[in-house]
Amino acid sequence: MSEPLVDTFGRVHRDLRVSLTDRCNLRCTYCMPNDFADWLPGPELLSTDELMTVLEIATDLGITGVRLTGGEPLLRADIVDVVRRITGLPTPPRISVTTNGLALVKLAGPLRDAGLERVNVSLDTLDRERFKALTFRDRFDDVLAGIKAAQAAGLAPVKVNSVLMKGVNDDEAPALLRRALDEGWKLRFIEQMPLDPSGIWLRSTMITADDIFAALSEHHTLTPVPSRGSAPAEEFYVDGGPETVGIIASVTRPFCAACDRLRLTADGQLRNCLFARDELDLRSALRDDALDAAGVRLEVERRLRLVVKDKLPGHGINDLNFIQPTRPMSAIGG
Ligand SMILES: C[S@@+](CC[C@H](N)C(=O)[O-])C[C@H]1O[C@@H](n2cnc3c(N)ncnc32)[C@H](O)[C@@H]1O
């Protein structure tokens, strides 16, 4: 194996988030504009062969975990084949998928058979009307059916991600945890980050990790689980365990010092942070007719090292001069 991807702060990069498409079949208000139609044209997306070239190189450079995301990754027509090909790489990484769950009834079994081990499903509310208002789609029951299908297929424990917003669903933290305990979900709350399409996120009104901890503590005793490592979630035993709940405090308690993540957008742009202002074009190296396979490999490796080298110590959300990235979350890949 080649030298790993180490940045100037000594952080070794092991985790690659890969967006498979910018398209989604929900319109979560904090992620994608409801009337969005400016999709990436098909030829701009990395082909599956191009993606495998990147992943073969990245895993040789020490990437051990790949998370497939989007947009909605299960909208990628060849998603099962993508998973199967990743598991067949010379140094196969752990694979997980972050999904809204809508296609899991159809795909959970085939994905499991292709080698998928874990799935994260996003669900912010247990109320059908709220779900409709939040996502602009009446698909609440389909998400629940998708979670059940994932459990039945053995993609367990299913992790459920929830974003709480003031006056929208911030009263649901205890109910979401109750439901998670009852159904065997591994629940994680994510602080809302300034990646919304309309730029209306406000630090002063966001629901913080402390708010969530306080709301849950009214009903349960939460005790910290030690050994967090580079994981974004702070985990807590619920009422002594063994069940846990996670809180991802990206804004109020950033974990950048332990960040080991890189991101690849569906159109082949490398990002060293969700909040990076710059991207590095990997696709042009993959499509450079002047390069043979060895040349592509050298150039992709050079660009991977470059983007890692340029990584800043922190995401800067709390800096006075913070500027939100131009792409919303849906186009970056959460
Ligand atoms: C961008 S989505 C993509 C994958 C898939 N469509 C899904 O729904 O999980 C991945 C995760 O990012 C989260 N997310 C999106 N926008 C966010 C924001 N502004 N702040 C925090 N989390 C966000 C979503 O809730 C979801 O859990």
Coordinates of C-alpha atoms in Angstrom, one line a residue, residues 18-19 93 124:
V18 CA -19.1 9.8 -2.5
S19 CA -22.1 11.5 -3.9
P93 CA -13.4 -0.6 2.0
D124 CA -36.8 14.1 10.9

